[in-house]
Short mmCIF file of C-alpha atoms and ligand atoms in Angstrom, two decimals:
data_model
loop_
_atom_site.label_atom_id
_atom_site.label_comp_id
_atom_site.label_asym_id
_atom_site.label_seq_id
_atom_site.Cartn_x
_atom_site.Cartn_y
_atom_site.Cartn_z
CA MET A 38 167.12 157.55 78.67
CA THR A 39 168.26 160.56 76.69
CA GLU A 40 171.94 161.45 77.01
CA ARG A 41 171.09 164.87 78.23
CA CYS A 42 168.77 165.72 81.10
CA ASP A 43 167.72 168.84 82.96
CA LEU A 44 168.45 167.66 86.47
CA LEU A 45 170.48 164.83 87.92
CA ILE A 46 170.30 163.95 91.60
CA THR A 47 173.00 161.55 92.76
CA ASN A 48 174.23 160.17 96.07
CA VAL A 49 170.72 159.64 97.46
CA HIS A 50 168.76 156.71 98.77
CA ALA A 51 165.35 156.51 97.12
CA ALA A 52 162.22 155.34 98.93
CA THR A 53 160.49 154.90 95.59
CA MET A 54 157.25 153.40 97.06
CA ASP A 55 157.16 151.40 93.84
CA PRO A 56 155.32 148.18 94.73
CA SER A 57 157.14 146.30 91.96
CA LEU A 58 160.46 146.78 93.81
CA PRO A 59 161.33 144.70 96.87
CA GLY A 60 160.78 145.93 100.43
CA ALA A 61 158.03 148.01 102.00
CA TYR A 62 159.58 151.26 100.71
CA GLY A 63 160.73 149.96 97.32
CA ALA A 64 164.09 151.34 98.46
CA VAL A 65 167.04 151.84 96.12
CA GLU A 66 170.17 152.59 98.12
CA ASP A 67 172.87 154.78 96.58
CA ALA A 68 170.56 155.83 93.76
CA ALA A 69 170.52 158.42 91.02
CA VAL A 70 167.51 160.17 89.51
CA ALA A 71 167.44 161.95 86.15
CA VAL A 72 164.72 164.46 85.32
CA THR A 73 163.80 166.07 82.00
CA GLY A 74 160.94 168.56 81.81
CA ASN A 75 158.47 167.66 84.53
CA LYS A 76 159.19 163.94 84.51
CA ILE A 77 161.60 161.40 85.95
CA VAL A 78 163.39 159.85 82.97
CA TRP A 79 165.66 157.45 84.83
CA ILE A 80 165.92 156.15 88.39
CA GLY A 81 168.00 153.30 89.72
CA PRO A 82 171.27 152.36 91.42
CA ARG A 83 173.89 155.05 90.72
CA ARG A 84 176.40 152.50 89.40
CA GLU A 85 173.92 151.62 86.62
CA LEU A 86 173.34 155.24 85.56
CA PRO A 87 173.97 155.52 81.81
CA ASP A 88 176.45 158.14 80.61
CA CYS A 89 174.69 161.48 80.58
CA THR A 90 175.14 165.19 81.02
CA ALA A 91 172.81 167.35 83.06
CA ASP A 92 172.14 171.09 83.20
CA GLN A 93 172.02 170.87 86.96
CA VAL A 94 173.53 168.24 89.25
CA ILE A 95 172.53 167.94 92.90
CA ASP A 96 174.57 165.95 95.39
CA GLY A 97 171.98 164.41 97.72
CA GLU A 98 174.65 163.86 100.40
CA GLY A 99 173.32 160.44 101.31
CA GLN A 100 169.85 161.76 102.22
CA TRP A 101 166.57 160.01 101.35
CA LEU A 102 164.42 160.98 98.39
CA THR A 103 160.67 160.19 98.52
CA PRO A 104 157.76 160.96 96.24
CA GLY A 105 156.29 164.37 97.07
CA LEU A 106 153.61 163.90 99.71
CA ILE A 107 149.95 164.01 98.69
CA ASP A 108 147.23 165.36 100.97
CA CYS A 109 144.20 163.81 99.28
CA HIS A 110 141.36 165.21 101.48
CA THR A 111 141.24 168.80 102.71
CA HIS A 112 138.65 171.51 103.20
CA LEU A 113 141.26 174.25 103.42
CA VAL A 114 139.34 177.12 101.82
CA TYR A 115 136.88 178.41 104.43
CA GLY A 116 135.90 181.52 106.36
CA GLY A 117 136.04 182.07 110.11
CA HIS A 118 137.09 179.59 112.77
CA ARG A 119 135.38 177.44 115.39
CA ALA A 120 137.49 177.95 118.50
CA GLY A 121 134.32 178.60 120.52
CA GLU A 122 132.89 175.27 119.45
CA PHE A 123 136.15 173.58 120.46
CA ALA A 124 135.66 174.96 123.96
CA ARG A 125 132.03 173.70 124.01
CA ARG A 126 133.13 170.23 122.98
CA LEU A 127 135.80 170.28 125.69
CA GLY A 128 132.94 171.10 128.06
CA GLY A 129 131.15 167.89 127.07
CA GLU A 130 128.94 168.69 124.02
CA SER A 131 129.38 166.25 121.14
CA TYR A 132 130.20 167.16 117.52
CA GLU A 133 126.70 166.02 116.52
CA GLU A 134 125.02 168.06 119.26
CA VAL A 135 126.87 171.19 118.17
CA ALA A 136 125.91 170.49 114.53
CA ARG A 137 122.24 169.87 115.36
CA ALA A 138 122.14 173.17 117.29
CA GLY A 139 123.07 175.06 114.09
CA GLY A 140 126.82 175.22 114.79
CA GLY A 141 129.38 172.96 113.23
CA ILE A 142 129.53 172.99 109.45
CA LEU A 143 126.71 175.58 109.24
CA SER A 144 128.65 178.08 111.31
CA THR A 145 131.50 177.85 108.78
CA VAL A 146 128.94 178.16 105.97
CA ARG A 147 127.78 181.50 107.39
CA ALA A 148 131.38 182.76 107.62
CA THR A 149 132.28 181.48 104.14
CA ARG A 150 129.24 183.06 102.52
CA ALA A 151 130.07 186.38 104.19
CA ALA A 152 133.76 186.33 103.17
CA SER A 153 135.03 187.83 99.92
CA ALA A 154 137.01 185.62 97.55
CA ASP A 155 140.14 187.64 98.41
CA ASP A 156 139.55 187.09 102.08
CA LEU A 157 139.13 183.33 101.58
CA TYR A 158 142.30 183.28 99.49
CA ARG A 159 144.35 185.11 102.11
CA LYS A 160 143.09 182.84 104.91
CA ALA A 161 143.85 179.72 102.88
CA GLU A 162 147.44 180.72 102.06
CA PRO A 163 149.07 179.92 105.43
CA ARG A 164 147.32 176.52 105.52
CA LEU A 165 148.59 175.72 102.06
CA LYS A 166 152.11 176.91 102.89
CA ALA A 167 152.19 174.85 106.09
CA LEU A 168 151.48 171.71 104.07
CA MET A 169 153.90 172.63 101.27
CA ASN A 170 156.71 173.23 103.76
CA GLU A 171 156.28 169.64 104.91
CA GLY A 172 156.99 168.28 101.44
CA VAL A 173 153.37 168.10 100.24
CA THR A 174 153.37 168.57 96.46
CA THR A 175 149.74 167.64 95.66
CA ILE A 176 146.70 168.79 97.62
CA GLU A 177 143.02 168.13 97.13
CA ILE A 178 140.69 170.96 98.18
CA LYS A 179 136.94 170.54 98.63
CA SER A 180 134.17 173.09 98.55
CA GLY A 181 131.17 172.41 100.79
CA TYR A 182 131.03 175.53 102.96
CA GLY A 183 128.91 177.41 100.46
CA LEU A 184 125.86 175.19 99.98
CA ASP A 185 124.54 177.65 97.41
CA LEU A 186 125.60 178.11 93.82
CA ASP A 187 127.53 181.36 94.22
CA THR A 188 129.49 180.37 97.30
CA GLU A 189 130.35 176.87 96.06
CA LEU A 190 131.71 178.49 92.88
CA LYS A 191 133.55 181.10 94.96
CA GLN A 192 135.30 178.43 97.05
CA LEU A 193 136.31 176.37 94.02
CA ARG A 194 137.57 179.43 92.14
CA VAL A 195 139.70 180.36 95.15
CA ALA A 196 141.16 176.83 95.14
CA ARG A 197 141.95 177.12 91.42
CA ARG A 198 143.53 180.55 92.03
CA LEU A 199 145.79 179.08 94.72
CA ALA A 200 146.93 176.54 92.12
CA GLN A 201 147.87 179.35 89.74
CA HIS A 202 150.00 181.16 92.30
CA TYR A 203 151.69 178.38 94.25
CA PRO A 204 154.06 175.72 92.91
CA VAL A 205 151.90 172.80 94.03
CA ASN A 206 149.41 170.54 92.26
CA ILE A 207 145.86 171.25 93.42
CA LEU A 208 142.88 169.04 92.65
CA THR A 209 139.45 170.38 93.50
CA THR A 210 136.34 168.52 94.60
CA CYS A 211 132.77 169.80 94.74
CA LEU A 212 131.25 168.85 98.10
CA ALA A 213 127.99 170.77 97.74
CA ALA A 214 126.22 167.80 99.39
CA HIS A 215 128.04 168.44 102.67
CA ALA A 216 125.18 169.69 104.89
CA LEU A 217 121.65 170.95 104.52
CA PRO A 218 121.67 174.77 104.24
CA PRO A 219 119.26 176.55 106.63
CA GLU A 220 117.08 177.89 103.79
CA TYR A 221 116.28 174.27 102.84
CA ASP A 222 115.40 173.19 106.38
CA GLY A 223 113.00 170.23 106.15
CA ARG A 224 113.47 170.06 102.34
CA ALA A 225 116.59 167.94 101.93
CA ASP A 226 115.35 166.37 98.69
CA ASP A 227 114.86 169.82 97.17
CA TYR A 228 118.42 170.74 98.11
CA ILE A 229 119.72 167.54 96.52
CA ASP A 230 117.83 168.55 93.35
CA LEU A 231 119.58 171.93 93.45
CA VAL A 232 122.95 170.18 93.80
CA CYS A 233 122.24 167.77 90.94
CA ASN A 234 120.46 170.11 88.55
CA GLU A 235 122.20 173.45 89.11
CA ILE A 236 125.34 173.39 91.23
CA LEU A 237 127.12 170.38 89.68
CA PRO A 238 126.33 171.35 86.06
CA ALA A 239 127.58 174.93 86.68
CA VAL A 240 130.74 173.63 88.36
CA ALA A 241 131.35 171.22 85.48
CA LYS A 242 130.72 173.92 82.87
CA GLU A 243 133.42 176.13 84.39
CA GLN A 244 135.67 173.07 84.90
CA LEU A 245 136.01 173.97 88.54
CA ALA A 246 136.06 170.45 89.97
CA ASP A 247 138.04 167.29 89.32
CA ALA A 248 135.66 165.16 91.42
CA VAL A 249 132.44 165.21 93.43
CA ASP A 250 132.16 164.30 97.12
CA MET A 251 129.23 163.96 99.54
CA PHE A 252 128.67 163.53 103.26
CA CYS A 253 126.59 160.37 103.65
CA GLU A 254 125.78 160.32 107.35
CA ASN A 255 122.78 160.52 109.69
CA ILE A 256 123.49 164.22 110.34
CA ALA A 257 123.86 164.90 106.61
CA PHE A 258 122.46 163.01 103.56
CA SER A 259 120.96 159.53 103.17
CA VAL A 260 122.17 156.78 100.87
CA GLU A 261 119.22 157.44 98.53
CA GLN A 262 120.02 161.16 98.35
CA CYS A 263 123.71 160.46 97.77
CA GLU A 264 122.85 158.00 95.00
CA LYS A 265 121.24 160.90 93.12
CA VAL A 266 124.37 163.01 93.56
CA ILE A 267 126.52 160.15 92.29
CA GLU A 268 124.32 159.72 89.24
CA ALA A 269 124.52 163.43 88.45
CA ALA A 270 128.30 163.45 88.90
CA LEU A 271 128.90 160.42 86.70
CA HIS A 272 126.61 161.92 84.07
CA LEU A 273 128.97 164.94 84.01
CA ASP A 274 131.98 162.60 83.78
CA LEU A 275 133.19 163.52 87.25
CA PRO A 276 134.56 160.74 89.48
CA VAL A 277 133.08 160.42 92.97
CA LYS A 278 134.36 160.21 96.52
CA VAL A 279 132.22 159.68 99.62
CA HIS A 280 132.55 160.78 103.27
CA ALA A 281 131.25 157.49 104.63
CA GLU A 282 130.51 155.92 107.99
CA GLN A 283 132.50 158.34 110.13
CA LEU A 284 129.88 158.50 112.86
CA ALA A 285 127.65 155.47 112.24
CA ALA A 286 127.14 152.50 109.89
CA THR A 287 124.86 153.64 107.05
CA GLY A 288 125.58 151.50 103.99
CA ALA A 289 127.42 154.42 102.37
CA THR A 290 130.54 152.39 101.63
CA ARG A 291 128.69 149.68 99.72
CA MET A 292 126.81 152.38 97.80
CA ALA A 293 130.14 154.02 96.89
CA ALA A 294 131.69 150.71 95.86
CA ARG A 295 128.67 149.86 93.67
CA ALA A 296 129.18 153.18 91.88
CA GLY A 297 132.91 152.56 91.40
CA ALA A 298 133.88 155.49 93.62
CA LEU A 299 137.55 156.46 93.74
CA SER A 300 137.54 156.44 97.53
CA VAL A 301 135.55 156.31 100.73
CA GLU A 302 136.74 158.53 103.54
CA HIS A 303 136.76 158.16 107.36
CA ILE A 304 135.08 154.68 107.44
CA GLU A 305 135.41 154.07 111.19
CA TYR A 306 132.16 152.08 111.18
CA ILE A 307 132.57 149.85 108.12
CA THR A 308 132.14 146.08 108.28
CA ALA A 309 134.00 143.14 106.72
CA GLU A 310 131.34 143.08 103.99
CA ASP A 311 132.05 146.71 103.16
CA VAL A 312 135.78 145.98 102.93
CA ALA A 313 135.07 143.13 100.51
CA ALA A 314 132.96 145.48 98.36
CA MET A 315 135.81 148.02 98.29
CA ALA A 316 138.35 145.38 97.30
CA GLU A 317 136.08 144.24 94.50
CA SER A 318 135.47 147.73 93.10
CA GLY A 319 139.03 149.01 93.61
CA THR A 320 137.80 151.80 95.88
CA ALA A 321 140.56 153.24 98.10
CA ALA A 322 140.19 153.90 101.83
CA VAL A 323 141.06 157.38 103.06
CA LEU A 324 141.93 157.32 106.77
CA LEU A 325 141.64 160.57 108.68
CA PRO A 326 143.26 160.05 112.06
CA GLY A 327 143.29 163.78 112.85
CA ALA A 328 139.47 163.91 112.80
CA PHE A 329 139.34 160.73 114.87
CA TYR A 330 141.71 162.34 117.38
CA THR A 331 139.99 165.74 117.43
CA LEU A 332 136.52 164.25 117.94
CA LYS A 333 137.91 161.82 120.53
CA GLU A 334 136.42 158.91 118.61
CA THR A 335 137.04 155.46 119.98
CA ARG A 336 136.06 153.26 117.05
CA VAL A 337 139.10 152.54 114.88
CA PRO A 338 138.68 151.72 111.14
CA PRO A 339 139.15 147.98 110.48
CA ILE A 340 142.80 148.22 109.46
CA GLU A 341 143.53 144.51 109.60
CA SER A 342 140.63 143.69 107.23
CA LEU A 343 141.62 146.47 104.83
CA ARG A 344 145.22 145.27 104.88
CA ALA A 345 144.23 141.63 104.37
CA ALA A 346 141.95 142.56 101.46
CA GLY A 347 144.70 144.65 99.83
CA VAL A 348 142.62 147.85 99.86
CA PRO A 349 144.93 150.89 99.40
CA MET A 350 144.93 152.91 102.62
CA ALA A 351 145.50 156.62 102.05
CA ILE A 352 146.07 159.01 104.95
CA SER A 353 145.07 162.63 104.90
CA THR A 354 144.62 165.65 107.15
CA ASP A 355 140.91 166.39 106.48
CA LEU A 356 142.13 169.93 107.24
CA ASN A 357 138.94 171.80 108.21
CA PRO A 358 137.80 174.21 110.94
CA GLY A 359 135.73 171.66 112.86
CA SER A 360 136.96 168.11 113.05
CA CYS A 361 140.63 168.69 112.20
CA PRO A 362 142.10 172.20 112.35
CA ILE A 363 145.59 170.70 111.98
CA ALA A 364 147.67 171.57 108.90
CA SER A 365 150.22 168.78 109.21
CA LEU A 366 150.22 165.67 107.05
CA ARG A 367 153.38 164.49 108.84
CA LEU A 368 151.50 164.51 112.15
CA MET A 369 148.76 162.44 110.46
CA MET A 370 151.38 159.87 109.46
CA ASN A 371 152.42 159.62 113.10
CA MET A 372 148.79 159.40 114.28
CA SER A 373 147.99 156.70 111.73
CA CYS A 374 150.65 154.54 113.37
CA ASN A 375 149.88 155.41 116.98
CA LEU A 376 146.08 155.53 116.78
CA PHE A 377 145.27 153.11 113.92
CA GLY A 378 148.20 150.67 114.01
CA LEU A 379 149.72 151.31 110.57
CA THR A 380 153.39 150.59 110.06
CA PRO A 381 155.69 153.54 109.20
CA ALA A 382 155.97 152.17 105.64
CA GLU A 383 152.16 151.97 105.35
CA ALA A 384 152.00 155.55 106.61
CA LEU A 385 154.37 156.72 103.85
CA ALA A 386 152.43 154.70 101.25
CA GLY A 387 149.30 156.37 102.65
CA VAL A 388 150.53 159.86 101.79
CA THR A 389 152.08 158.91 98.44
CA ARG A 390 151.04 155.88 96.36
CA SER A 391 147.68 155.23 98.03
CA ALA A 392 146.76 158.91 98.19
CA ALA A 393 147.37 159.07 94.43
CA ARG A 394 144.99 156.12 94.05
CA ALA A 395 142.34 157.93 96.11
CA LEU A 396 142.59 160.90 93.75
CA GLY A 397 142.67 158.87 90.55
CA ILE A 398 146.15 160.15 89.64
CA CYS A 399 148.27 157.07 90.27
CA CYS A 400 149.30 156.95 86.61
CA SER A 401 151.29 160.15 87.12
CA ARG A 402 152.13 160.55 90.80
CA GLY A 403 152.74 158.88 94.14
CA VAL A 404 155.72 156.72 93.18
CA LEU A 405 159.27 157.50 92.02
CA ARG A 406 159.48 155.78 88.64
CA ALA A 407 160.63 156.70 85.13
CA GLY A 408 157.74 158.27 83.22
CA LEU A 409 156.03 159.72 86.29
CA ARG A 410 156.07 163.35 87.41
CA ALA A 411 159.18 164.54 89.20
CA ASP A 412 157.38 165.55 92.41
CA MET A 413 159.89 164.67 95.11
CA ALA A 414 161.14 165.55 98.58
CA LEU A 415 164.67 165.07 99.91
CA TRP A 416 164.89 164.36 103.64
CA PRO A 417 167.85 164.57 106.03
CA MET A 418 167.21 161.21 107.67
CA GLU A 419 168.89 157.85 108.01
CA THR A 420 165.82 155.70 107.40
CA PRO A 421 162.37 156.43 105.93
CA ASP A 422 160.91 155.04 109.18
CA GLN A 423 161.76 158.46 110.65
CA LEU A 424 159.02 160.14 108.61
CA ALA A 425 156.16 158.66 110.63
CA TYR A 426 158.12 158.87 113.86
CA GLU A 427 159.54 162.40 114.05
CA VAL A 428 157.23 165.40 113.88
CA GLY A 429 158.21 169.05 113.86
CA ALA A 430 161.96 169.17 113.36
CA LEU A 431 162.44 166.78 110.44
CA ARG A 432 161.81 168.99 107.41
CA PRO A 433 162.58 168.40 103.73
CA ALA A 434 165.97 169.71 102.65
CA GLU A 435 164.69 170.14 99.08
CA ILE A 436 161.28 169.92 97.43
CA PHE A 437 160.72 169.45 93.68
CA VAL A 438 157.43 169.91 91.87
CA GLY A 439 157.36 168.86 88.23
CA GLY A 440 161.17 168.81 88.27
CA HIS A 441 161.44 172.35 89.62
CA HIS A 442 162.98 173.15 92.93
CA VAL A 443 160.39 174.99 95.02
CA THR A 444 160.03 176.81 98.31
CA ALA A 445 156.62 177.54 99.80
CA GLY A 446 157.69 180.76 101.53
N1 DI6 B 786 133.56 165.30 107.54
C1 DI6 B 786 134.56 165.97 108.06
O1 DI6 B 786 135.43 165.49 108.71
C2 DI6 B 786 134.44 167.36 107.67
N2 DI6 B 786 133.33 167.32 106.81
C3 DI6 B 786 132.85 166.11 106.77
O2 DI6 B 786 131.90 165.83 106.08
C4 DI6 B 786 134.15 168.24 108.85
C5 DI6 B 786 133.63 169.54 108.47
C6 DI6 B 786 133.41 170.48 109.61
O3 DI6 B 786 133.18 170.11 110.77
O4 DI6 B 786 133.45 171.67 109.29
FE1 FE B 787 136.29 165.78 105.36
#
């Protein structure tokens, strides 16, 4: 390392999540971390720290340092709310029934089309801050409540604007193939043409998206239709992600794996064959226990097969007004253990290293290692097992994004 660094954190334990280090957390007890610019330049046992001077020294007081958390699947820019639909579902209507009756995603589409960009921005801010205050330093935000060119662009521009004003990394994903807009009723193939020929090229031209997603499900788009979206995305050099097999087995996961997708999301209904295809293509699983909980699903994703096949299991909020209006990634960690059977260490990997894999950014984030970005959270806890166990009161003492100390406000 250089002899001089910008920031030196000593007297901490580091849950590095580096898989090349021993233990489920890649833990380094009594560690030191040196940061220059936006990167970690040295991390290891404090007694091995080379002689150096630092502009700023922080005494970690024996607390635990983790990689900044990564929420790799959100729909947090949207208009309106769906509290009325929540009450209907509590009364016995299913998510699919509400959707087929013109509610669900389409009700949020109406509200998002009607909202101004400023309005969407103001409504998104508290959701973003809630995540940031929990130590989330990277957030993916999808469009998909516009379903027309102007509104898809409006949502993505709002997401980019949030990134300019808040000290957090934001990646954006175009999910124009989320639902069939009412003006295309009975003409799904025509809408897919609009997505492929107009919406995605316009989004790419303005560099508004880092990836393309689609909802491949019986209530949304077929495998054949999604294949066209994938082809268009790859043609524009945009990586793909797929909402797959949340409500039924459709073959979406194998389609995504064939295309080399970064990730498949939800996947409650996948089979052993699908898991093998994911392992082969290096496609990550994104588990969304908050949507499972909200929709009172009973079918659990095949965790044991995913684990045995070594498929990275990311965990995310799916923050959205319908199937998961819950802005807490820490609660999702807890749910992933209680509802899906992950270990606390798998839960932390799910919101750090594996979430970075699902976003295609594992070369720069998700692990504490020299050369990677200094996105970190310092936690007043005695063991990293507490992160999946305690919700609400356990908050980060310090959060760093790109080496800078931040507060969400
Ligand atoms: N799956 C989801 O969980 C969200 N979208 C999707 O394709 C739900 C979106 C909503 O209900 O508004
Ligand atoms: Fe989603």
